[in-house]
Short mmCIF file of N, CA, C and O in Angstrom, two decimals:
data_model
loop_
_atom_site.label_atom_id
_atom_site.label_comp_id
_atom_site.label_asym_id
_atom_site.label_seq_id
_atom_site.Cartn_x
_atom_site.Cartn_y
_atom_site.Cartn_z
N UNK A 1 81.64 123.01 75.38
CA UNK A 1 81.60 121.60 75.75
C UNK A 1 82.29 121.36 77.08
O UNK A 1 81.80 120.63 77.91
N UNK A 2 83.44 121.99 77.31
CA UNK A 2 84.17 121.79 78.56
C UNK A 2 83.35 122.22 79.76
O UNK A 2 83.29 121.53 80.75
N UNK A 3 82.66 123.37 79.65
CA UNK A 3 81.86 123.86 80.76
C UNK A 3 80.76 122.87 81.13
O UNK A 3 80.47 122.66 82.29
N UNK A 4 80.13 122.25 80.14
CA UNK A 4 79.05 121.31 80.41
C UNK A 4 79.55 120.12 81.23
O UNK A 4 78.83 119.59 82.05
N UNK A 5 80.78 119.71 81.02
CA UNK A 5 81.33 118.59 81.77
C UNK A 5 81.58 118.94 83.23
O UNK A 5 81.56 118.07 84.09
N UNK A 6 81.81 120.21 83.51
CA UNK A 6 82.14 120.61 84.88
C UNK A 6 81.01 121.38 85.56
O UNK A 6 81.18 121.86 86.66
N UNK A 7 79.86 121.48 84.93
CA UNK A 7 78.75 122.25 85.46
C UNK A 7 77.64 121.28 85.87
O UNK A 7 77.20 120.45 85.09
N UNK A 8 77.20 121.38 87.13
CA UNK A 8 76.21 120.42 87.61
C UNK A 8 74.82 121.00 87.79
O UNK A 8 73.94 120.33 88.30
N UNK A 9 74.60 122.24 87.40
CA UNK A 9 73.26 122.80 87.51
C UNK A 9 73.14 123.84 88.60
O UNK A 9 74.12 124.47 88.99
N UNK A 10 71.92 124.00 89.10
CA UNK A 10 71.66 125.09 90.03
C UNK A 10 71.50 124.66 91.49
O UNK A 10 70.98 125.40 92.30
N UNK A 11 71.92 123.44 91.81
CA UNK A 11 71.94 123.06 93.23
C UNK A 11 73.10 122.11 93.50
O UNK A 11 73.60 121.44 92.59
N UNK A 12 73.54 122.11 94.73
CA UNK A 12 74.67 121.27 95.13
C UNK A 12 74.15 119.88 95.52
O UNK A 12 73.17 119.77 96.24
N UNK A 13 74.81 118.88 95.02
CA UNK A 13 74.46 117.50 95.37
C UNK A 13 75.76 116.73 95.59
O UNK A 13 76.20 115.99 94.72
N UNK A 14 76.36 116.92 96.74
CA UNK A 14 77.60 116.24 97.07
C UNK A 14 77.32 114.80 97.49
O UNK A 14 76.31 114.53 98.14
N UNK A 15 78.20 113.91 97.11
CA UNK A 15 78.10 112.52 97.58
C UNK A 15 79.47 111.87 97.50
O UNK A 15 80.38 112.38 96.87
N UNK A 16 79.59 110.74 98.18
CA UNK A 16 80.80 109.95 98.07
C UNK A 16 80.42 108.49 98.11
O UNK A 16 79.34 108.12 98.56
N UNK A 17 81.31 107.67 97.56
CA UNK A 17 81.02 106.25 97.55
C UNK A 17 82.29 105.42 97.64
O UNK A 17 83.38 105.89 97.33
N UNK A 18 82.08 104.18 98.10
CA UNK A 18 83.13 103.17 98.13
C UNK A 18 82.78 102.18 97.04
O UNK A 18 81.62 101.78 96.91
N UNK A 19 83.76 101.81 96.22
CA UNK A 19 83.44 100.89 95.12
C UNK A 19 84.50 99.82 94.94
O UNK A 19 85.67 99.99 95.31
N UNK A 20 84.04 98.71 94.39
CA UNK A 20 84.89 97.66 93.86
C UNK A 20 84.80 97.79 92.35
O UNK A 20 83.70 97.90 91.81
N UNK A 21 85.93 97.73 91.66
CA UNK A 21 85.94 97.91 90.21
C UNK A 21 86.85 96.89 89.55
O UNK A 21 87.88 96.51 90.10
N UNK A 22 86.44 96.45 88.36
CA UNK A 22 87.24 95.58 87.52
C UNK A 22 86.54 95.49 86.17
O UNK A 22 85.42 95.99 86.01
N UNK A 23 87.21 94.83 85.23
CA UNK A 23 86.59 94.70 83.92
C UNK A 23 85.27 93.92 84.03
O UNK A 23 84.24 94.36 83.56
N UNK A 24 85.32 92.76 84.66
CA UNK A 24 84.09 92.02 84.90
C UNK A 24 84.25 91.16 86.15
O UNK A 24 85.30 90.55 86.35
N UNK A 25 83.23 91.14 86.98
CA UNK A 25 83.17 90.25 88.14
C UNK A 25 81.71 90.09 88.55
O UNK A 25 80.85 90.87 88.13
N UNK A 26 81.45 89.07 89.34
CA UNK A 26 80.10 88.79 89.81
C UNK A 26 79.82 89.68 91.02
O UNK A 26 80.28 89.41 92.12
N UNK A 27 79.06 90.74 90.81
CA UNK A 27 78.79 91.70 91.88
C UNK A 27 78.00 91.07 93.03
O UNK A 27 78.10 91.53 94.17
N UNK A 28 77.24 90.03 92.74
CA UNK A 28 76.47 89.36 93.79
C UNK A 28 77.39 88.71 94.82
O UNK A 28 77.05 88.64 96.00
N UNK A 29 78.55 88.25 94.39
CA UNK A 29 79.52 87.66 95.31
C UNK A 29 80.02 88.70 96.32
O UNK A 29 80.22 88.40 97.49
N UNK A 30 80.20 89.92 95.86
CA UNK A 30 80.65 91.00 96.75
C UNK A 30 79.57 91.25 97.80
O UNK A 30 79.86 91.34 99.00
N UNK A 31 78.33 91.38 97.34
CA UNK A 31 77.21 91.62 98.25
C UNK A 31 77.10 90.51 99.28
O UNK A 31 76.95 90.77 100.48
N UNK A 32 77.19 89.27 98.83
CA UNK A 32 77.06 88.12 99.74
C UNK A 32 78.18 88.08 100.77
O UNK A 32 77.93 87.91 101.96
N UNK A 33 79.41 88.25 100.31
CA UNK A 33 80.55 88.10 101.22
C UNK A 33 80.71 89.29 102.17
O UNK A 33 81.15 89.12 103.30
N UNK A 34 80.32 90.49 101.73
CA UNK A 34 80.37 91.66 102.61
C UNK A 34 79.13 91.75 103.50
O UNK A 34 79.15 92.41 104.53
N UNK A 35 78.04 91.15 103.03
CA UNK A 35 76.74 91.27 103.69
C UNK A 35 76.30 92.74 103.74
O UNK A 35 75.79 93.23 104.74
N UNK A 36 76.55 93.44 102.62
CA UNK A 36 76.14 94.83 102.45
C UNK A 36 75.50 94.95 101.07
O UNK A 36 76.08 94.51 100.08
N UNK A 37 74.32 95.55 101.03
CA UNK A 37 73.65 95.78 99.74
C UNK A 37 74.25 97.02 99.08
O UNK A 37 74.35 98.08 99.72
N UNK A 38 74.64 96.93 97.82
CA UNK A 38 75.16 98.12 97.13
C UNK A 38 74.03 99.10 96.84
O UNK A 38 72.87 98.71 96.76
N UNK A 39 74.38 100.36 96.69
CA UNK A 39 73.38 101.34 96.27
C UNK A 39 73.25 101.34 94.75
O UNK A 39 72.24 101.75 94.21
N UNK A 40 74.30 100.85 94.05
CA UNK A 40 74.22 100.69 92.60
C UNK A 40 75.27 99.70 92.12
O UNK A 40 76.29 99.49 92.77
N UNK A 41 74.97 99.13 90.96
CA UNK A 41 75.87 98.17 90.31
C UNK A 41 75.87 98.51 88.83
O UNK A 41 74.83 98.82 88.26
N UNK A 42 77.05 98.47 88.21
CA UNK A 42 77.15 98.62 86.75
C UNK A 42 77.86 97.39 86.22
O UNK A 42 78.89 96.98 86.77
N UNK A 43 77.31 96.81 85.18
CA UNK A 43 77.91 95.63 84.56
C UNK A 43 78.47 96.04 83.21
O UNK A 43 77.81 96.72 82.43
N UNK A 44 79.69 95.61 82.91
CA UNK A 44 80.34 95.95 81.65
C UNK A 44 79.50 95.50 80.46
O UNK A 44 79.00 94.39 80.42
N UNK A 45 79.34 96.43 79.53
CA UNK A 45 78.64 96.16 78.27
C UNK A 45 79.38 96.91 77.18
O UNK A 45 80.19 97.78 77.44
N UNK A 46 79.09 96.59 75.95
CA UNK A 46 79.70 97.31 74.83
C UNK A 46 78.71 98.34 74.30
O UNK A 46 77.56 97.99 74.08
N UNK A 47 78.99 99.58 74.11
CA UNK A 47 80.29 100.20 74.32
C UNK A 47 80.48 100.72 75.75
O UNK A 47 81.60 100.93 76.19
N UNK A 48 79.40 100.96 76.49
CA UNK A 48 79.54 101.45 77.87
C UNK A 48 78.54 100.75 78.77
O UNK A 48 77.48 100.33 78.31
N UNK A 49 78.78 100.62 80.05
CA UNK A 49 80.00 101.02 80.73
C UNK A 49 81.17 100.14 80.36
O UNK A 49 81.00 98.98 79.98
N UNK A 50 82.36 100.70 80.50
CA UNK A 50 83.58 100.00 80.08
C UNK A 50 84.11 99.06 81.14
O UNK A 50 85.08 98.35 80.90
N UNK A 51 83.50 99.07 82.33
CA UNK A 51 83.93 98.17 83.39
C UNK A 51 82.75 97.83 84.29
O UNK A 51 81.67 98.39 84.15
N UNK A 52 82.98 96.90 85.19
CA UNK A 52 81.96 96.50 86.16
C UNK A 52 82.28 97.18 87.48
O UNK A 52 83.44 97.32 87.86
N UNK A 53 81.23 97.61 88.19
CA UNK A 53 81.44 98.33 89.44
C UNK A 53 80.33 98.00 90.44
O UNK A 53 79.16 97.92 90.07
N UNK A 54 80.73 97.80 91.68
CA UNK A 54 79.83 97.62 92.82
C UNK A 54 80.03 98.84 93.69
O UNK A 54 81.17 99.13 94.10
N UNK A 55 78.96 99.63 93.98
CA UNK A 55 79.12 100.89 94.72
C UNK A 55 78.19 100.96 95.92
O UNK A 55 77.04 100.53 95.86
N UNK A 56 78.73 101.57 96.97
CA UNK A 56 77.92 101.92 98.13
C UNK A 56 78.07 103.43 98.31
O UNK A 56 79.15 103.92 98.62
N UNK A 57 76.97 104.16 98.11
CA UNK A 57 77.00 105.63 98.08
C UNK A 57 76.32 106.24 99.29
O UNK A 57 75.30 105.73 99.75
N UNK A 58 76.88 107.33 99.76
CA UNK A 58 76.27 108.14 100.81
C UNK A 58 76.07 109.55 100.24
O UNK A 58 77.02 110.17 99.77
N UNK A 59 74.84 110.02 100.29
CA UNK A 59 74.51 111.34 99.76
C UNK A 59 74.67 112.39 100.85
O UNK A 59 74.15 112.23 101.95
N UNK A 60 75.40 113.46 100.52
CA UNK A 60 75.60 114.56 101.46
C UNK A 60 74.76 115.77 101.08
O UNK A 60 74.66 116.73 101.84
N UNK A 61 74.16 115.76 99.88
CA UNK A 61 73.33 116.88 99.44
C UNK A 61 74.13 118.16 99.37
O UNK A 61 75.20 118.21 98.79
N UNK A 62 73.61 119.21 100.01
CA UNK A 62 74.32 120.49 99.97
C UNK A 62 75.16 120.73 101.22
O UNK A 62 75.64 121.83 101.45
N UNK A 63 75.35 119.69 102.03
CA UNK A 63 76.21 119.80 103.21
C UNK A 63 77.65 120.08 102.77
O UNK A 63 78.11 119.55 101.76
N UNK A 64 78.35 120.89 103.54
CA UNK A 64 79.73 121.20 103.18
C UNK A 64 80.74 120.42 104.01
O UNK A 64 81.90 120.33 103.64
N UNK A 65 80.30 119.83 105.13
CA UNK A 65 81.19 119.01 105.96
C UNK A 65 81.19 117.58 105.43
O UNK A 65 80.38 116.75 105.83
N UNK A 66 82.08 117.29 104.50
CA UNK A 66 82.13 115.96 103.91
C UNK A 66 82.93 114.98 104.75
O UNK A 66 82.87 113.77 104.54
N UNK A 67 83.66 115.48 105.73
CA UNK A 67 84.45 114.61 106.60
C UNK A 67 83.55 113.65 107.38
O UNK A 67 83.86 112.47 107.54
N UNK A 68 82.41 114.15 107.85
CA UNK A 68 81.51 113.28 108.62
C UNK A 68 80.93 112.17 107.74
O UNK A 68 80.71 111.05 108.20
N UNK A 69 80.71 112.45 106.47
CA UNK A 69 80.20 111.42 105.54
C UNK A 69 81.28 110.39 105.22
O UNK A 69 81.00 109.20 105.08
N UNK A 70 82.52 110.85 105.11
CA UNK A 70 83.64 109.93 104.92
C UNK A 70 83.73 108.99 106.13
O UNK A 70 83.93 107.78 105.98
N UNK A 71 83.56 109.54 107.33
CA UNK A 71 83.62 108.71 108.54
C UNK A 71 82.49 107.67 108.54
O UNK A 71 82.69 106.54 109.00
N UNK A 72 81.32 108.03 108.00
CA UNK A 72 80.23 107.06 107.90
C UNK A 72 80.64 105.89 106.99
O UNK A 72 80.36 104.73 107.31
N UNK A 73 81.29 106.20 105.87
CA UNK A 73 81.78 105.14 104.98
C UNK A 73 82.80 104.26 105.69
O UNK A 73 82.75 103.04 105.59
N UNK A 74 83.72 104.90 106.39
CA UNK A 74 84.76 104.15 107.12
C UNK A 74 84.10 103.28 108.20
O UNK A 74 84.48 102.12 108.38
N UNK A 75 83.09 103.81 108.90
CA UNK A 75 82.37 103.03 109.91
C UNK A 75 81.80 101.74 109.33
O UNK A 75 81.83 100.69 109.97
N UNK A 76 81.31 101.82 108.11
CA UNK A 76 80.69 100.66 107.46
C UNK A 76 81.74 99.66 106.98
O UNK A 76 81.60 98.45 107.17
N UNK A 77 82.81 100.16 106.35
CA UNK A 77 83.74 99.26 105.67
C UNK A 77 84.99 98.90 106.47
O UNK A 77 85.61 97.88 106.19
N UNK A 78 85.37 99.68 107.46
CA UNK A 78 86.57 99.37 108.24
C UNK A 78 86.49 97.99 108.91
O UNK A 78 87.47 97.23 108.85
N UNK A 79 85.34 97.60 109.51
CA UNK A 79 85.27 96.26 110.11
C UNK A 79 85.37 95.13 109.09
O UNK A 79 85.58 93.98 109.45
N UNK A 80 85.22 95.46 107.81
CA UNK A 80 85.25 94.46 106.74
C UNK A 80 86.56 94.48 105.98
O UNK A 80 86.66 93.89 104.90
N UNK A 81 87.59 95.13 106.52
CA UNK A 81 88.86 95.30 105.80
C UNK A 81 89.46 93.97 105.37
O UNK A 81 89.94 93.83 104.23
N UNK A 82 89.43 92.98 106.22
CA UNK A 82 90.00 91.67 105.88
C UNK A 82 89.22 91.02 104.73
O UNK A 82 89.80 90.47 103.79
N UNK A 83 87.89 91.12 104.79
CA UNK A 83 87.05 90.57 103.71
C UNK A 83 87.30 91.33 102.41
O UNK A 83 87.38 90.73 101.34
N UNK A 84 87.42 92.65 102.50
CA UNK A 84 87.70 93.48 101.31
C UNK A 84 88.98 93.01 100.64
O UNK A 84 89.03 92.81 99.42
N UNK A 85 90.04 92.80 101.42
CA UNK A 85 91.31 92.37 100.85
C UNK A 85 91.20 90.97 100.23
O UNK A 85 91.78 90.72 99.16
N UNK A 86 90.47 90.07 100.85
CA UNK A 86 90.26 88.74 100.28
C UNK A 86 89.52 88.82 98.95
O UNK A 86 89.87 88.15 97.99
N UNK A 87 88.47 89.66 98.91
CA UNK A 87 87.70 89.84 97.67
C UNK A 87 88.57 90.43 96.56
O UNK A 87 88.49 90.00 95.41
N UNK A 88 89.39 91.41 96.91
CA UNK A 88 90.26 92.04 95.92
C UNK A 88 91.22 91.02 95.32
O UNK A 88 91.42 90.99 94.10
N UNK A 89 91.80 90.19 96.16
CA UNK A 89 92.74 89.17 95.69
C UNK A 89 92.03 88.08 94.89
O UNK A 89 92.50 87.67 93.83
N UNK A 90 90.91 87.62 95.40
CA UNK A 90 90.19 86.51 94.78
C UNK A 90 89.66 86.87 93.38
O UNK A 90 89.72 86.07 92.46
N UNK A 91 89.14 88.10 93.24
CA UNK A 91 88.51 88.50 91.98
C UNK A 91 89.30 89.55 91.20
O UNK A 91 88.80 90.09 90.21
N UNK A 92 90.52 89.85 91.62
CA UNK A 92 91.38 90.83 90.95
C UNK A 92 90.67 92.18 90.81
O UNK A 92 90.49 92.69 89.71
N UNK A 93 90.29 92.75 91.95
CA UNK A 93 89.53 94.00 91.98
C UNK A 93 90.38 95.15 92.51
O UNK A 93 91.37 94.93 93.20
N UNK A 94 89.95 96.35 92.20
CA UNK A 94 90.49 97.54 92.85
C UNK A 94 89.37 98.15 93.68
O UNK A 94 88.18 97.92 93.41
N UNK A 95 89.73 98.93 94.70
CA UNK A 95 88.74 99.64 95.49
C UNK A 95 89.05 101.13 95.45
O UNK A 95 90.20 101.53 95.28
N UNK A 96 87.97 101.90 95.61
CA UNK A 96 88.11 103.36 95.48
C UNK A 96 87.09 104.04 96.38
O UNK A 96 85.96 103.58 96.51
N UNK A 97 87.51 105.14 96.97
CA UNK A 97 86.56 106.07 97.57
C UNK A 97 86.52 107.27 96.65
O UNK A 97 87.56 107.88 96.35
N UNK A 98 85.32 107.56 96.16
CA UNK A 98 85.12 108.64 95.19
C UNK A 98 84.33 109.77 95.85
O UNK A 98 83.26 109.54 96.41
N UNK A 99 84.89 110.98 95.82
CA UNK A 99 84.18 112.18 96.25
C UNK A 99 83.62 112.85 95.00
O UNK A 99 84.37 113.09 94.05
N UNK A 100 82.34 113.17 94.99
CA UNK A 100 81.75 113.96 93.91
C UNK A 100 81.24 115.23 94.57
O UNK A 100 80.31 115.20 95.38
N UNK A 101 81.90 116.34 94.24
CA UNK A 101 81.71 117.58 94.99
C UNK A 101 81.27 118.70 94.06
O UNK A 101 81.91 118.98 93.04
N UNK A 102 80.16 119.36 94.44
CA UNK A 102 79.71 120.56 93.76
C UNK A 102 80.22 121.77 94.53
O UNK A 102 80.03 121.86 95.75
N UNK A 103 80.85 122.68 93.83
CA UNK A 103 81.33 123.91 94.45
C UNK A 103 80.45 125.05 93.96
O UNK A 103 80.38 125.32 92.76
N UNK A 104 79.74 125.66 94.89
CA UNK A 104 78.81 126.73 94.57
C UNK A 104 79.60 127.97 94.15
O UNK A 104 80.50 128.42 94.88
N UNK A 105 79.26 128.55 92.99
CA UNK A 105 79.98 129.73 92.51
C UNK A 105 79.51 131.01 93.21
O UNK A 105 80.10 132.06 93.02
N UNK A 106 78.47 130.91 94.04
CA UNK A 106 78.01 132.05 94.83
C UNK A 106 79.14 132.46 95.79
O UNK A 106 79.56 131.67 96.63
N UNK A 107 79.65 133.70 95.67
CA UNK A 107 80.77 134.11 96.53
C UNK A 107 80.41 134.12 98.02
O UNK A 107 81.28 134.12 98.87
N UNK A 108 79.13 134.11 98.35
CA UNK A 108 78.70 134.10 99.75
C UNK A 108 78.68 132.68 100.33
O UNK A 108 78.53 132.52 101.54
N UNK A 109 78.79 131.68 99.50
CA UNK A 109 78.71 130.28 99.96
C UNK A 109 80.06 129.75 100.40
O UNK A 109 81.09 130.11 99.83
N UNK A 110 80.02 128.89 101.39
CA UNK A 110 81.24 128.21 101.83
C UNK A 110 81.54 127.07 100.87
O UNK A 110 80.64 126.51 100.26
N UNK A 111 82.80 126.71 100.76
CA UNK A 111 83.17 125.56 99.94
C UNK A 111 83.19 124.31 100.80
O UNK A 111 83.44 124.37 102.00
N UNK A 112 82.90 123.15 100.21
CA UNK A 112 82.92 121.90 100.97
C UNK A 112 84.33 121.62 101.49
O UNK A 112 85.32 122.03 100.91
N UNK A 113 84.37 120.91 102.62
CA UNK A 113 85.67 120.56 103.20
C UNK A 113 85.61 119.14 103.75
O UNK A 113 84.55 118.61 104.02
N UNK A 114 86.76 118.57 103.91
CA UNK A 114 86.89 117.24 104.48
C UNK A 114 88.35 117.08 104.90
O UNK A 114 89.21 117.83 104.48
N UNK A 115 88.57 116.10 105.71
CA UNK A 115 89.92 115.77 106.10
C UNK A 115 90.13 114.27 105.99
O UNK A 115 89.17 113.50 106.07
N UNK A 116 91.34 113.89 105.76
CA UNK A 116 91.69 112.47 105.79
C UNK A 116 92.46 112.25 107.10
O UNK A 116 93.67 112.39 107.14
N UNK A 117 91.70 111.95 108.16
CA UNK A 117 92.34 111.75 109.45
C UNK A 117 93.10 110.42 109.47
O UNK A 117 93.05 109.64 108.52
N UNK A 118 93.80 110.17 110.57
CA UNK A 118 94.63 108.97 110.67
C UNK A 118 93.82 107.70 110.44
O UNK A 118 94.26 106.78 109.76
N UNK A 119 92.61 107.64 111.00
CA UNK A 119 91.76 106.46 110.83
C UNK A 119 91.45 106.22 109.35
O UNK A 119 91.52 105.10 108.86
N UNK A 120 91.09 107.28 108.62
CA UNK A 120 90.78 107.15 107.19
C UNK A 120 92.03 106.72 106.42
O UNK A 120 91.96 105.82 105.57
N UNK A 121 93.16 107.34 106.71
CA UNK A 121 94.41 106.99 106.02
C UNK A 121 94.79 105.54 106.32
O UNK A 121 95.20 104.80 105.42
N UNK A 122 94.62 105.11 107.57
CA UNK A 122 94.92 103.72 107.92
C UNK A 122 94.04 102.75 107.14
O UNK A 122 94.51 101.73 106.64
N UNK A 123 92.74 103.06 107.02
CA UNK A 123 91.82 102.20 106.26
C UNK A 123 92.24 102.15 104.78
O UNK A 123 92.29 101.07 104.18
N UNK A 124 92.53 103.30 104.21
CA UNK A 124 92.94 103.36 102.81
C UNK A 124 94.20 102.53 102.58
O UNK A 124 94.30 101.77 101.61
N UNK A 125 95.17 102.65 103.49
CA UNK A 125 96.43 101.91 103.36
C UNK A 125 96.21 100.41 103.56
O UNK A 125 96.73 99.60 102.80
N UNK A 126 95.43 100.06 104.57
CA UNK A 126 95.20 98.65 104.90
C UNK A 126 94.51 97.91 103.75
O UNK A 126 94.78 96.73 103.51
N UNK A 127 93.61 98.60 103.04
CA UNK A 127 92.86 97.96 101.96
C UNK A 127 93.39 98.32 100.57
O UNK A 127 92.86 97.83 99.57
N UNK A 128 94.41 99.16 100.50
CA UNK A 128 94.94 99.56 99.19
C UNK A 128 93.90 100.30 98.36
O UNK A 128 93.84 100.14 97.15
N UNK A 129 93.09 101.10 99.02
CA UNK A 129 92.00 101.82 98.35
C UNK A 129 92.47 103.17 97.83
O UNK A 129 93.12 103.93 98.53
N UNK A 130 92.13 103.44 96.57
CA UNK A 130 92.44 104.72 95.95
C UNK A 130 91.39 105.75 96.33
O UNK A 130 90.26 105.39 96.67
N UNK A 131 91.75 107.03 96.24
CA UNK A 131 90.81 108.13 96.46
C UNK A 131 90.77 108.95 95.19
O UNK A 131 91.80 109.24 94.59
N UNK A 132 89.56 109.33 94.78
CA UNK A 132 89.39 110.11 93.56
C UNK A 132 88.42 111.24 93.85
O UNK A 132 87.52 111.10 94.69
N UNK A 133 88.58 112.36 93.15
CA UNK A 133 87.73 113.53 93.35
C UNK A 133 87.20 114.00 92.00
O UNK A 133 87.97 114.18 91.06
N UNK A 134 85.89 114.20 91.92
CA UNK A 134 85.27 114.86 90.79
C UNK A 134 84.68 116.16 91.31
O UNK A 134 83.87 116.15 92.24
N UNK A 135 85.11 117.28 90.73
CA UNK A 135 84.65 118.60 91.16
C UNK A 135 83.82 119.24 90.06
O UNK A 135 84.21 119.23 88.89
N UNK A 136 82.68 119.78 90.45
CA UNK A 136 81.78 120.43 89.51
C UNK A 136 81.37 121.79 90.07
O UNK A 136 81.41 122.01 91.27
N UNK A 137 80.96 122.68 89.18
CA UNK A 137 80.46 123.99 89.60
C UNK A 137 78.95 123.90 89.74
O UNK A 137 78.27 123.35 88.88
N UNK A 138 78.42 124.48 90.80
CA UNK A 138 76.98 124.62 90.97
C UNK A 138 76.66 126.11 91.01
O UNK A 138 77.38 126.89 91.63
N UNK A 139 75.60 126.49 90.32
CA UNK A 139 75.24 127.90 90.20
C UNK A 139 73.90 128.14 90.90
O UNK A 139 72.86 128.20 90.26
N UNK A 140 73.93 128.26 92.23
CA UNK A 140 72.68 128.43 92.98
C UNK A 140 72.09 129.83 92.83
O UNK A 140 70.95 130.06 93.21
N UNK A 141 72.84 130.77 92.29
CA UNK A 141 72.36 132.16 92.12
C UNK A 141 71.99 132.48 90.68
O UNK A 141 71.59 133.59 90.38
N UNK A 142 72.15 131.52 89.77
CA UNK A 142 71.74 131.73 88.38
C UNK A 142 72.66 132.62 87.58
O UNK A 142 72.28 133.15 86.55
N UNK A 143 73.89 132.79 88.02
CA UNK A 143 74.83 133.67 87.35
C UNK A 143 75.14 133.21 85.93
O UNK A 143 75.19 134.02 85.00
N UNK A 144 75.33 131.91 85.75
CA UNK A 144 75.66 131.40 84.41
C UNK A 144 74.47 131.55 83.45
O UNK A 144 74.65 131.80 82.26
N UNK A 145 73.26 131.41 83.96
CA UNK A 145 72.07 131.60 83.11
C UNK A 145 71.97 133.05 82.65
O UNK A 145 71.60 133.32 81.52
N UNK A 146 72.29 133.99 83.54
CA UNK A 146 72.23 135.41 83.19
C UNK A 146 73.22 135.76 82.09
O UNK A 146 72.95 136.58 81.24
N UNK A 147 74.39 135.09 82.10
CA UNK A 147 75.41 135.38 81.09
C UNK A 147 75.02 134.82 79.72
O UNK A 147 75.53 135.27 78.71
N UNK A 148 74.10 133.83 79.69
CA UNK A 148 73.64 133.26 78.42
C UNK A 148 72.61 134.16 77.73
O UNK A 148 72.37 134.02 76.55
N UNK A 149 72.00 135.05 78.48
CA UNK A 149 70.92 135.89 77.93
C UNK A 149 71.42 136.99 77.07
O UNK A 149 72.50 137.44 77.09
#
C-alpha cells in the first residue's frame, strides 16, 4: 500500500501550482479579483474534498529544471501580491506553492532541480505563502514491473 502512494507510473509528470485554500470560500471571487482563471477548483463536500481550493497549475512534464517553472508562477502572481494579501485577509485563506515531482528510478536519469532565489523567497514572505513538496517515484525503465513477475 505504501508503494502505491509514492509510485506515479512509468513516466514523469512534474508540475507545480499556486493555490488559495480554506474550508469554504467563493472561488469565483478569487478569479474576479485576481483577473486570473484557475486551472482547477475544488469545492468542499462530504466526505471529500475536505476543503475548498482555487489552483493555478503549470505543467513541467518530464522537464528537470523546475526553477524556470517556479519563475513563471512568480511572474504571474508577484504583480498581484497586494491583491493576494487582501483576499487572504478578507476570506481567511492560506496560500501555497505546491511542487509535485516525479523522480525517475532509472540510474541514468537526472533528478529534477529547482532553487528558491531571492525573488521567490521575497514573494513567499510578502504573501505569507507556504511551500509544499510531493515526491513520487517514476519507473521509465519498467524495473518495478519486472520485480512483480
